[in-house]
Each structure stands twice: as structure tokens, then as C-alpha cells.
mmCIF file of C-alpha atoms and ligand atoms in Angstrom:
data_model
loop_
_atom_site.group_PDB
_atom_site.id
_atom_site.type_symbol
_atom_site.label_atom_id
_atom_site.label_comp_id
_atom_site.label_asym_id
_atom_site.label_seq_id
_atom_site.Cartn_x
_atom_site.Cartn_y
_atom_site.Cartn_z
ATOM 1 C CA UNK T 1 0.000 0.000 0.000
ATOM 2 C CA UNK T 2 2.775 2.307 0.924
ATOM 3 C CA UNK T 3 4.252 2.250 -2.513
ATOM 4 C CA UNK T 4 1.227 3.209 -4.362
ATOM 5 C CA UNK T 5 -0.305 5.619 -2.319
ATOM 6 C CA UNK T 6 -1.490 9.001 -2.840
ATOM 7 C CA UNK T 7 -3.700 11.319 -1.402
ATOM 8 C CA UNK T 8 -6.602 11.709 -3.949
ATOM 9 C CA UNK T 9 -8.144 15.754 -3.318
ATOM 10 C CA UNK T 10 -10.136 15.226 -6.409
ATOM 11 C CA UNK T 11 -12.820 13.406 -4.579
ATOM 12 C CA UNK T 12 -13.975 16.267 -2.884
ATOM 13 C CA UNK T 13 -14.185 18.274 -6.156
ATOM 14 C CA UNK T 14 -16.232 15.790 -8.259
ATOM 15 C CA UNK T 15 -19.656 16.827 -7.801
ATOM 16 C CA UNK T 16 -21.126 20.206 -6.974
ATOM 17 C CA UNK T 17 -23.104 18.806 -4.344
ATOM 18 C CA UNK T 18 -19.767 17.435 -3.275
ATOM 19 C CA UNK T 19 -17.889 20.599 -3.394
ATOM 20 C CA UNK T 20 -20.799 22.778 -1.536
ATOM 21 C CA UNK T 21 -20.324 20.114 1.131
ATOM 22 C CA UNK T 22 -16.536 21.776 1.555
ATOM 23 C CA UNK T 23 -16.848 24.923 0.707
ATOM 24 C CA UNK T 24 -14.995 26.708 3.605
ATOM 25 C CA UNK T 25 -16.597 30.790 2.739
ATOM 26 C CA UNK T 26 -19.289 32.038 1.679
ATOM 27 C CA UNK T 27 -19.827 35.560 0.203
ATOM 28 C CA UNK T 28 -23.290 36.770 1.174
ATOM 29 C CA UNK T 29 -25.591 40.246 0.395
ATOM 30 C CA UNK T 30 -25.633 40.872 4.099
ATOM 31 C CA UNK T 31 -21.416 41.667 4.232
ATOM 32 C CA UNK T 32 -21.794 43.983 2.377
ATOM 33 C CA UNK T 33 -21.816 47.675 2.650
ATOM 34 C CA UNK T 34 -22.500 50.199 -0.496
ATOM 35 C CA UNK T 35 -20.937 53.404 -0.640
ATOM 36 C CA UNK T 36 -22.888 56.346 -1.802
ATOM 37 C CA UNK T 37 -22.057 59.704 -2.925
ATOM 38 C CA UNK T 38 -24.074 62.383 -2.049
ATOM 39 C CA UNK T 39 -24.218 66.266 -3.702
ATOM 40 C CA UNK T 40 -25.819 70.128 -3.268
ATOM 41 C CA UNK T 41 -28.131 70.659 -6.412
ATOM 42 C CA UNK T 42 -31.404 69.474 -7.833
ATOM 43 C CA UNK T 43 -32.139 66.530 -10.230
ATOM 44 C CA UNK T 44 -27.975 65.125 -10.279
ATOM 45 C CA UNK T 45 -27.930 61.684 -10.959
ATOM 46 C CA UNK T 46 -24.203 62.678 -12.194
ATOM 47 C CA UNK T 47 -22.420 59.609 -13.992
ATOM 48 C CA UNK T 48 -18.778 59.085 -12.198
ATOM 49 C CA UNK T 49 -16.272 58.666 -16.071
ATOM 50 C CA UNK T 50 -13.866 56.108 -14.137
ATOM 51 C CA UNK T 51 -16.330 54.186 -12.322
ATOM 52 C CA UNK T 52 -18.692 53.289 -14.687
ATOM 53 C CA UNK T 53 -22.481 52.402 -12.578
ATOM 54 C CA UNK T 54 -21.541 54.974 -9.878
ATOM 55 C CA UNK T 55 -22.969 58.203 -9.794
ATOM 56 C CA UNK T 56 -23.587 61.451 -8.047
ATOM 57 C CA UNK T 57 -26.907 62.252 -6.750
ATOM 58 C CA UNK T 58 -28.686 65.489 -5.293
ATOM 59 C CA UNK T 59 -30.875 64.717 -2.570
ATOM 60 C CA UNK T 60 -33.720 64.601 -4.564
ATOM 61 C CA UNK T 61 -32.703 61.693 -6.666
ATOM 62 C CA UNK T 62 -31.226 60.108 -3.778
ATOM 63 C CA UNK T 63 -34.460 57.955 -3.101
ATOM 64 C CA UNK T 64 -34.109 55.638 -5.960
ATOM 65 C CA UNK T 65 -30.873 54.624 -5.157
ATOM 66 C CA UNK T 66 -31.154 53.834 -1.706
ATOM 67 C CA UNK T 67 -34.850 52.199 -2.760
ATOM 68 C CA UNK T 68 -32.902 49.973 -5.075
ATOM 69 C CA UNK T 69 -30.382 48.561 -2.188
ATOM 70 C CA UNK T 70 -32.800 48.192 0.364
ATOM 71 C CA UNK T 71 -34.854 46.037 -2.367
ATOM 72 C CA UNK T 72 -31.942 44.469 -3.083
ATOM 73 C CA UNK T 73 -31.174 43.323 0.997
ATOM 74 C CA UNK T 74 -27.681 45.071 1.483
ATOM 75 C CA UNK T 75 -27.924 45.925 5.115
ATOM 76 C CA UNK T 76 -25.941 49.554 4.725
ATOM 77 C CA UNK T 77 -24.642 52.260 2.737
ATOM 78 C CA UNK T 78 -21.793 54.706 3.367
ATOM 79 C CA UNK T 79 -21.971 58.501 2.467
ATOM 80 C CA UNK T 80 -19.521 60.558 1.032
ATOM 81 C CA UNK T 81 -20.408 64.230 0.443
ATOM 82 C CA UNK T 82 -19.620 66.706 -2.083
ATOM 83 C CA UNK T 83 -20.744 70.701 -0.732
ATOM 84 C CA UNK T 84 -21.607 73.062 -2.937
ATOM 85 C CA UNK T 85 -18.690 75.291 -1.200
ATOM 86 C CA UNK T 86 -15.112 74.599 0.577
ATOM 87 C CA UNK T 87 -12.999 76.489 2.786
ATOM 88 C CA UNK T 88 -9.806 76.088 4.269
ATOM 89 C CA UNK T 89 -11.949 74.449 7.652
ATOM 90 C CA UNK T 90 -14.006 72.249 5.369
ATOM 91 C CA UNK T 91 -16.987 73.989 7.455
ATOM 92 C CA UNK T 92 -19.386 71.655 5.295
ATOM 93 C CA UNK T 93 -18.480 68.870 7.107
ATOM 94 C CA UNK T 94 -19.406 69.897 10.508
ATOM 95 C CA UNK T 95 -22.559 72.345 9.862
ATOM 96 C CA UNK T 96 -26.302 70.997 10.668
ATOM 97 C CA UNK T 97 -27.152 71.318 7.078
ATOM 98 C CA UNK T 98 -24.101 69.930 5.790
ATOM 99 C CA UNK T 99 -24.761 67.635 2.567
ATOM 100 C CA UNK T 100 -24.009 64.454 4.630
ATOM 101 C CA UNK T 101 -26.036 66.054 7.557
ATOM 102 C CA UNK T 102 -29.320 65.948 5.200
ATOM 103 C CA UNK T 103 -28.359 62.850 3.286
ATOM 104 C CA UNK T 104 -28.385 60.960 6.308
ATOM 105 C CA UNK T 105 -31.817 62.274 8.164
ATOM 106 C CA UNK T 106 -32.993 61.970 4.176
ATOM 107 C CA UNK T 107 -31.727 57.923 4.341
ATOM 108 C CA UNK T 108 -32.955 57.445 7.694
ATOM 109 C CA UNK T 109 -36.434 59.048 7.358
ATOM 110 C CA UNK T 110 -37.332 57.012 4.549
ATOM 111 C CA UNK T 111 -35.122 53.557 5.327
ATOM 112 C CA UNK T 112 -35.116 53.561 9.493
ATOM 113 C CA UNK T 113 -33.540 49.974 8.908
ATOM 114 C CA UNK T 114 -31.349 50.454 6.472
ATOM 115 C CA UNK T 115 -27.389 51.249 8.420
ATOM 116 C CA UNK T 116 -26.232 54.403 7.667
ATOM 117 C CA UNK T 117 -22.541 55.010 7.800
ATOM 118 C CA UNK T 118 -20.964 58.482 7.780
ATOM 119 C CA UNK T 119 -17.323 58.659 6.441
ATOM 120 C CA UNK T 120 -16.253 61.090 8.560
ATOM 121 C CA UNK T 121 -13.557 63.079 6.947
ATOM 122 C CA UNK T 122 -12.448 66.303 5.902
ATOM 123 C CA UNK T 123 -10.731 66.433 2.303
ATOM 124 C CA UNK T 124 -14.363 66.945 0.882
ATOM 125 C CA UNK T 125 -15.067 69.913 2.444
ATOM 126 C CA UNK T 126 -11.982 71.524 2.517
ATOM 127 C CA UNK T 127 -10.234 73.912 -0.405
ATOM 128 C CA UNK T 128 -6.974 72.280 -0.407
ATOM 129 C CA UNK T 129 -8.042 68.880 -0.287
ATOM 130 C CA UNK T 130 -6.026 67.170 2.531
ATOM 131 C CA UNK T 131 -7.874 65.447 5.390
ATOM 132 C CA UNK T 132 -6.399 67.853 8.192
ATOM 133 C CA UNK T 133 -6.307 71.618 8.911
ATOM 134 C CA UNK T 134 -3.045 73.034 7.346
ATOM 135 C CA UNK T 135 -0.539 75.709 8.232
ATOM 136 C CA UNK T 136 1.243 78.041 6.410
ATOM 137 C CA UNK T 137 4.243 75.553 5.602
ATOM 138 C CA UNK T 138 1.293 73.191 3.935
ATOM 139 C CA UNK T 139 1.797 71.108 7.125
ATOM 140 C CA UNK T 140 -1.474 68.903 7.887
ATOM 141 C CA UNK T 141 -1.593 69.314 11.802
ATOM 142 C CA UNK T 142 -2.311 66.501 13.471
ATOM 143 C CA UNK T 143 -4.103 67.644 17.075
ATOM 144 C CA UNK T 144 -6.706 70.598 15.207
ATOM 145 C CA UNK T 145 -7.731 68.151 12.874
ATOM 146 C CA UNK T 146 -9.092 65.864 15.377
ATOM 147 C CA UNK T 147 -11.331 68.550 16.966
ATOM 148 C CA UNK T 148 -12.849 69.449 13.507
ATOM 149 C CA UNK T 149 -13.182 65.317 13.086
ATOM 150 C CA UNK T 150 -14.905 65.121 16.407
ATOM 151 C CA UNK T 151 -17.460 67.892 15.652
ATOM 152 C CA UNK T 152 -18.101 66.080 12.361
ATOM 153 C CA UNK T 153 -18.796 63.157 14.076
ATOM 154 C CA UNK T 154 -21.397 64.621 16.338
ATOM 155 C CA UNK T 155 -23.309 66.213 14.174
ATOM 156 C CA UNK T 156 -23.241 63.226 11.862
ATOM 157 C CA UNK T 157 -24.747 61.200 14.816
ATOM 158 C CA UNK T 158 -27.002 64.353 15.544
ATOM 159 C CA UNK T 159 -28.344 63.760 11.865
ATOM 160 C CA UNK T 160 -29.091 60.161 13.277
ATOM 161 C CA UNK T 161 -25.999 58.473 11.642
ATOM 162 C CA UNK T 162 -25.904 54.525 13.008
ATOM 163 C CA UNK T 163 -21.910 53.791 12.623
ATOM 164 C CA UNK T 164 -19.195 56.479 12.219
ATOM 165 C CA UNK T 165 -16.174 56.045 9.831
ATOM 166 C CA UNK T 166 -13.303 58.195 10.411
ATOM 167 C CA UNK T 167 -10.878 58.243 7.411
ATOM 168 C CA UNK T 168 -8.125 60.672 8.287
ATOM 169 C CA UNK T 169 -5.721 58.698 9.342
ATOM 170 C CA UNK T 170 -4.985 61.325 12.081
ATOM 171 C CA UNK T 171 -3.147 59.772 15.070
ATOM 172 C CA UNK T 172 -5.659 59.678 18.182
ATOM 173 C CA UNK T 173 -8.925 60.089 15.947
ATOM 174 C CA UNK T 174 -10.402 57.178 17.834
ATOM 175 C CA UNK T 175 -10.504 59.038 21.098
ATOM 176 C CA UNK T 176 -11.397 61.910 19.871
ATOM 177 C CA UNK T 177 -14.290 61.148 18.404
ATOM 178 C CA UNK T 178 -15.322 58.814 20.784
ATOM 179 C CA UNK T 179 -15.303 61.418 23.478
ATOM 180 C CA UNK T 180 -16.958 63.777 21.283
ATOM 181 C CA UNK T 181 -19.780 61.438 21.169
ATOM 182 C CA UNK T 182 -20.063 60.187 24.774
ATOM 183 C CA UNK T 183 -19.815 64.151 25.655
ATOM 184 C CA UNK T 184 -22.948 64.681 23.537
ATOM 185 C CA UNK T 185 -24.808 61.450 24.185
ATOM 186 C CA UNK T 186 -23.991 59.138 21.757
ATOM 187 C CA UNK T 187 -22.082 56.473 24.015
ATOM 188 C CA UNK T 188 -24.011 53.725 21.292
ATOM 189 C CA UNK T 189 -23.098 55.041 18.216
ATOM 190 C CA UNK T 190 -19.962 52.584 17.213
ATOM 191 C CA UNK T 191 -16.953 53.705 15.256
ATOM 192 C CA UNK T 192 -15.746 52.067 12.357
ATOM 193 C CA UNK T 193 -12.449 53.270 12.146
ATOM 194 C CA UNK T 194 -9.935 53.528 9.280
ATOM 195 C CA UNK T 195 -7.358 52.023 11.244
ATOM 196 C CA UNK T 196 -5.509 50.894 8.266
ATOM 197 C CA UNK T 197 -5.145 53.482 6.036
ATOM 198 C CA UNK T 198 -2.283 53.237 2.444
ATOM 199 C CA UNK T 199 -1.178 55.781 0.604
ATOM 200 C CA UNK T 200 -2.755 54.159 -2.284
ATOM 201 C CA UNK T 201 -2.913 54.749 -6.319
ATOM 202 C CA UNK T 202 -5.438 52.715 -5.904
ATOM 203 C CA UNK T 203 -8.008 55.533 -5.015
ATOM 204 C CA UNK T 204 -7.570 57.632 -8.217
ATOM 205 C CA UNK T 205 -11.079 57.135 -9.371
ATOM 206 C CA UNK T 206 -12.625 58.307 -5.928
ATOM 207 C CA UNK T 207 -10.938 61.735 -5.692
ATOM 208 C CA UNK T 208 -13.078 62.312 -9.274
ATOM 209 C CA UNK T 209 -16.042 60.766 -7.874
ATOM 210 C CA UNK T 210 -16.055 62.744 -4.241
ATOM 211 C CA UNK T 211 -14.325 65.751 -5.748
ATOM 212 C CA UNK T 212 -11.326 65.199 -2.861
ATOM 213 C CA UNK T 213 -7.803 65.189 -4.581
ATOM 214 C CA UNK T 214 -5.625 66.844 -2.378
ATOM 215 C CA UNK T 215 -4.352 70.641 -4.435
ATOM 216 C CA UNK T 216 -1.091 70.446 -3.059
ATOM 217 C CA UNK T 217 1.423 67.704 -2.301
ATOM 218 C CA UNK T 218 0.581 63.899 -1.468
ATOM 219 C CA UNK T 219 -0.906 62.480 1.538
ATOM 220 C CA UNK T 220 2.181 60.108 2.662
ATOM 221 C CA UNK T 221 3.006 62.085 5.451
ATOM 222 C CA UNK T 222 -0.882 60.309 7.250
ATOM 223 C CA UNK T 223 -1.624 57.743 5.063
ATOM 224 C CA UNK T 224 0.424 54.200 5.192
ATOM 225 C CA UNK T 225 3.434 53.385 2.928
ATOM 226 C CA UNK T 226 2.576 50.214 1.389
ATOM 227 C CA UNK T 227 5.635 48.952 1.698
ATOM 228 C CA UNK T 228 4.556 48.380 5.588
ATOM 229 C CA UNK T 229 3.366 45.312 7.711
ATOM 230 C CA UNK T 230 3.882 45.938 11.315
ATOM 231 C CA UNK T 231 3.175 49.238 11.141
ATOM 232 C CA UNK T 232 -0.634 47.756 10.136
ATOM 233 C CA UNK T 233 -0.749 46.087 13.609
ATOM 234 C CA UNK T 234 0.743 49.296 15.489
ATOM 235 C CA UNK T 235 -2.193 51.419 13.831
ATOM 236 C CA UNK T 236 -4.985 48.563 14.312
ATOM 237 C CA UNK T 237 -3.380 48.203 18.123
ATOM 238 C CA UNK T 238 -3.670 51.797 18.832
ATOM 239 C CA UNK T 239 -7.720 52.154 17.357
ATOM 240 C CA UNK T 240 -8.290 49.383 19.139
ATOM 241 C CA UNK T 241 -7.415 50.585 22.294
ATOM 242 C CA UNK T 242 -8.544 53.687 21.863
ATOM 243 C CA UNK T 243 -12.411 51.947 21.440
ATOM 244 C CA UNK T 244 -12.740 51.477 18.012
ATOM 245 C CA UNK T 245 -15.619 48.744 17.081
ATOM 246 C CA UNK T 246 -14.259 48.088 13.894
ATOM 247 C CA UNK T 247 -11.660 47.906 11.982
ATOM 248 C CA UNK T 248 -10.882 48.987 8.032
ATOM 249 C CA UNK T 249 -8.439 47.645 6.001
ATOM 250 C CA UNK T 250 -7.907 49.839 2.996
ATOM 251 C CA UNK T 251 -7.684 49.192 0.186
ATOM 252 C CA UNK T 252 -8.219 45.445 -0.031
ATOM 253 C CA UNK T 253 -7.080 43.427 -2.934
ATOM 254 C CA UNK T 254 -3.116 44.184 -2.612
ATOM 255 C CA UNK T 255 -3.437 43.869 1.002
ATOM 256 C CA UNK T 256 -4.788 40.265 1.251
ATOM 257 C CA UNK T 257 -1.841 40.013 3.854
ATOM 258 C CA UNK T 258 -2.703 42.480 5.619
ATOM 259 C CA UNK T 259 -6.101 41.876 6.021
ATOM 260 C CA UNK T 260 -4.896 38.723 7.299
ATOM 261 C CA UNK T 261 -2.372 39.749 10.038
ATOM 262 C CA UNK T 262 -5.766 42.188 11.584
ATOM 263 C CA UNK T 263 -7.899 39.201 11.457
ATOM 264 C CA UNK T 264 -5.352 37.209 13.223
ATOM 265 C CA UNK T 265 -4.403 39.937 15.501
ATOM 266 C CA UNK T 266 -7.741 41.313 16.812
ATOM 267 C CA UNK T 267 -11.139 40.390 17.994
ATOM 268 C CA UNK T 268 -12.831 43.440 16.189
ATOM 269 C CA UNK T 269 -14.985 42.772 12.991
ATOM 270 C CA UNK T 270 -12.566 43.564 9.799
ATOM 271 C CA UNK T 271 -14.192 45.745 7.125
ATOM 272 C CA UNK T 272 -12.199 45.732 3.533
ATOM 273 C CA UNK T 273 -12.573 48.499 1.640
ATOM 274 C CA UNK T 274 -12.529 47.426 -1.929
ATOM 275 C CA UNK T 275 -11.594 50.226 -3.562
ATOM 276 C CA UNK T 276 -12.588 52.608 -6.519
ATOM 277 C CA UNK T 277 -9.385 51.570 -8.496
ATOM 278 C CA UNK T 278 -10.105 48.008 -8.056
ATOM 279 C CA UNK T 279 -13.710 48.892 -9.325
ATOM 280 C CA UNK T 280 -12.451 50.696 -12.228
ATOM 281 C CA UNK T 281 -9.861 48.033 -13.463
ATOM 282 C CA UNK T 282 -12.488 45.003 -13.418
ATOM 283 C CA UNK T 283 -14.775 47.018 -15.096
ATOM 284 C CA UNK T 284 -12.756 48.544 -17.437
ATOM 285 C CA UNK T 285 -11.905 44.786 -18.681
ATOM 286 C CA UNK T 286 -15.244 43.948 -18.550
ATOM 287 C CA UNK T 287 -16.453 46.960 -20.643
ATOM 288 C CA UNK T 288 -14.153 45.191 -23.171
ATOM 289 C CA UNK T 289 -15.177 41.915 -22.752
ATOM 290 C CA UNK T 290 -11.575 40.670 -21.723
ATOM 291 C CA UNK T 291 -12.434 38.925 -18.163
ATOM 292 C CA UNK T 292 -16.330 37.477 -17.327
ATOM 293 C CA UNK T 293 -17.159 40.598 -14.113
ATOM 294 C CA UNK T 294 -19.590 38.443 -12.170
ATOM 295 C CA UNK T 295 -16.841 35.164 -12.256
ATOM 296 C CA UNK T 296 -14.247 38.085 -11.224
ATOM 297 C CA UNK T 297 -15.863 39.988 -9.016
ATOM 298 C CA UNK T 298 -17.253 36.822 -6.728
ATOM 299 C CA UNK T 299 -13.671 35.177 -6.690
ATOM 300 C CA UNK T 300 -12.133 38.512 -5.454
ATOM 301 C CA UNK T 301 -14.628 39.281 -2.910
ATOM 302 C CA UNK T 302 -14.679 35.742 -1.769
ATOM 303 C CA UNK T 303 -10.908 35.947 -1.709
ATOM 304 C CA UNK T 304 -11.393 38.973 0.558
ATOM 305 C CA UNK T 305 -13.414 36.990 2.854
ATOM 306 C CA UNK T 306 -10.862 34.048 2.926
ATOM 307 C CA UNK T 307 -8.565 36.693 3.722
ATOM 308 C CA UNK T 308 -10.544 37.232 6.975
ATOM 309 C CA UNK T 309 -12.723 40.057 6.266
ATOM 310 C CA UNK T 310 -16.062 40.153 7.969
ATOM 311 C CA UNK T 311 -17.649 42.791 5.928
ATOM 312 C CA UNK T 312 -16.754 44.150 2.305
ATOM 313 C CA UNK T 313 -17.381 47.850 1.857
ATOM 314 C CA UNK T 314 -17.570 47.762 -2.297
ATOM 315 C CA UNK T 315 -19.142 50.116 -5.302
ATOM 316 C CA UNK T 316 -19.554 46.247 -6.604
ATOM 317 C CA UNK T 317 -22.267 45.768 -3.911
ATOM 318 C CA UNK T 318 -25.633 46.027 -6.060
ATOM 319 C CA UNK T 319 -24.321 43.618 -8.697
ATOM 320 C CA UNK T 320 -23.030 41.184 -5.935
ATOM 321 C CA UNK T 321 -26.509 40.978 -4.201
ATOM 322 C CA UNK T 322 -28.166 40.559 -7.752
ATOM 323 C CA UNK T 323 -25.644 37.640 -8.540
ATOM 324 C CA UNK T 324 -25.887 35.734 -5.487
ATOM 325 C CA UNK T 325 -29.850 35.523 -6.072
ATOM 326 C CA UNK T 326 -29.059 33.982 -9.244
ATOM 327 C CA UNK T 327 -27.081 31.311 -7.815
HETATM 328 ZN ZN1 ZN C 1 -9.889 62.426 3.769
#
């Protein structure tokens, strides 16, 4: 026997039934979180060029889309604003009547179920374009920026946000905002932070989309260098402590690792933000009939998943809750 053995895998691959028996992940509708971008104006249902199926939309077109995810059983949407103006403080991001501010009373007024997540951020809002308040050296400070982050945050959960999102990468954002919100009352409003945060090419389509590209210089000096590991788990340590609920890894699909090391690292639900780039090239290939975009996109997200991901925050979202009825 010892001479002629080998291990035969096949026999667990030779019959679907079979191989649905030992399937080890499953991708479902309700991991999934839809990002949504949100503008001033009247009748915008703006087409975003690089992210073909995405779009703008003024508050009054805003009910179709989130009609169409709530039909479709995704569980939540993030916003992403675009004001109508911008200053140097990103005001917009912070006042009562903010975009995001009536987007989110707007979502939750006509979808009370429905999860609404505010990115909480400031690069929308403000002229330059970074995340932070700036000096006169074009310096993004670190300790003003969180006070601007935390009044975001508050009136995003004043608006009746469910989950906040801060993106800034700012050291300390966690307890900032989460004493902003205790202070005010919202000790049960969780944070979903951004713990881990690249400097990414990745995210070239989204700066179109949200209008966000910073007008001067990069953003390495607060965003990750993606050449970095440990530094993941120093950033996911810190949030954690600091009372984060959960944890982003962004973006996703060149940071399988990554994704990995939080998942094996932390107790927190992992979020991967699949991001506009990684949109843009599978549909760009699709558009041109080079790769099948339902086969693609369900191995990728899947792979996500395998990867350790909880939840999948992806512009892919609709489509993936359409295919996996089909199935
Ligand atoms: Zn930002």
C-alpha cells in the first residue's frame, strides 16, 4: 500500500453537491456595505467617467438609489459628500445642514432599517483637499484636525448616523471622536475606524467621484506606505485601544496580507474596503469583454473573505446581491 499511495483531493471536487459540502466561505448580500455619494443641487444623478455604474446624486434623486439597495437586501450604505462650497476648515463637514447632515436624516427618514454610515472626513469639504487643517508651511496638523473630526462626528450622529467612519488617518482620531460622542450622548453610536489606512494609487477614481484630490502635495506624510506590515498592527493596536468597534483595512485586494495579520491579531470585525481603483480596473476589462465581471468579481470578494474580512465595503455591492440571487 505504501508504494502506491497518494492522497486523492479530487474526490472532494467531483460533484457540486460534493464541493458545496466543503466549501470553507461564503460571500453573502448581508457583508456587504454600499458606498454612496451624495451632492448640493437638484435633479444630479451625475455619472462618475472612471467608475462606470456609480454616480452622483442630489438629494432629490437620492431615493431611488437607496430604494434599489434596500430592495436588493444590502444591510448599509456609506456617504460621502460633495458641498456646494469649501474652505480652508471644510466647514461643510461639521454644519447641521451639511450635505451628509441631510443625506443621512434623508436615508434614515425614509429607510429607518437600512445602516447608515458616515465617512467622517475632511478632504471633501476643505479647499486644499487634505484630510487635516493646514498651516502656512502646507503642514497637515495633526491635534486641530481631530477637533474638527470630532465635531463632524457629532453632528453626523445628531443627523441620526448609526456607525461612524473616520478616514483621516490622524493619530488619536479614535478618542477623539469617541469622546466627542459620549460628551454629547452618543455612548451607542460605534466607530468604524480607518485604522488601516495606504497611501494608495489605488483611489484615483474616488478623488473624481467625491471631488477630494488633495491641491497640493501627497498624503504620505498620514496615510500608510505600502511597503509596511507591522506598522498595520501598530495602527490597528492603537484604534483598538482607543475603542474602536471596527476595523478597516484599505484598500483590499493588494493587502490580502494584511487583512490577514488584523484578522489574526484582533477580535474586532474587519471591514475591507474594496476600492474605486479596483472597481475601475475590473470594469474597465469587462467593458471590453476581456475577463467574465460576475466570475471576477465573486472570486475577489470571496478571496477577501478568505482573507478574513467580515464585511466588504464595495461600489460592486448592487451587482453582488443581484448575482448571489441567481445562484
Ligand atoms: Zn480624507
Amino acid at each position: 500500500m505504501a508504494d502506491l499511495y497518494f492522497r486523492r483531493h479530487r474526490r472532494l471536487r467531483q460533484s457540486a453537491g460534493i464541493r458545496s459540502m466543503v466549501k470553507e466561505t461564503y460571500l453573502h448580500k448581508e457583508d456587504l456595505i454600499y458606498p454612496i455619494f451624495v451632492m448640493d443641487g437638484e435633479n444630479i444623478k451625475n455619472p462618475v467617467n472612471s467608475m462606470p455604474g456609480v454616480f452622483q446624486f442630489s438629494l432629490d434623486r437620492l431615493g431611488e438609489e437607496v430604494d434599489e439597495v434596500v430592495t436588493l437586501g444590502i444591510p448599509s450604505v456609506i456617504l460621502f459628500g460633495l458641498p456646494a462650497t469649501k474652505d480652508a476648515e471644510g466647514t461643510q463637514a461639521y454644519h447641521d445642514h451639511g450635505i451628509v447632515q441631510k443625506a443621512i436624516r434623508f436615508i434614515k427618514d425614509r429607510h429607518p432599517n437600512l445602516v447608515v454610515i458616515a465617512d467622517t472626513c475632511l478632504c471633501e469639504f476643505t479647499d486644499h483637499g487634505h484630510c487635516g487643517v493646514v498651516d502656512e508651511h502646507e503642514r497637515i496638523l495633526n491635534d486641530p484636525s481631530l477637533d474638527l473630526l470630532a465635531k463632524t462626528a457629532v453632528s453626523q450622529a445628531q443627523a441620526g448616523a448609526d456607525i461612524i467612519a473616520p478616514s483621516n488617518m490622524m493619530d488619536g482620531f479614535v478618542t477623539a471622536i469617541r469622546q466627542g460622542l459620549d460628551r454629547a450622548g452618543f455612548q451607542d453610536v460605534p466607530i468604524m475606524s480607518y485604522a488601516v489606512k495606504y497611501a494608495s494609487a489605488y483611489y484615483g477614481p474616488f478623488r473624481e467621484a467625491a471631488d477630494g484630490a488633495p491641491k497640493f502635495g501627497d498624503r504620505k506624510t498620514y496615510q500608510m506606505d505600502y511597503s509596511n506590515r507591522m506598522e498595520a498592527i501598530r495602527e490597528a493596536t492603537s484604534d483598538m485601544e482607543e475603542g474602536a468597534d471596527f476595523l478597516i483595512v484599505k484598500p483590499a485586494l493588494a493587502y490580502l496580507d494584511i487583512i490577514r495579520d488584523v484578522r489574526n491579531n484582533f477580535d474586532a470585525p474587519i471591514v475591507a474596503y474594496n476600492v474605486s481603483g479596483e472597481y475601475a480596473m475590473v470594469k474597465a476589462a469587462a467593458i471590453n469583454g476581456w475577463i467574465n465581471e460576475k466570475e471576477t468579481v465573486l472570486e475577489t470578494l470571496t478571496g477577501m473573505k478568505r482573507a478574513g474580512a467580515d464585511i466588504i465595503l464595495t461600489y460592486h455591492a448592487k451587482d453582488v446581491a443581484r448575482w448571489l440571487e441567481e445562484k
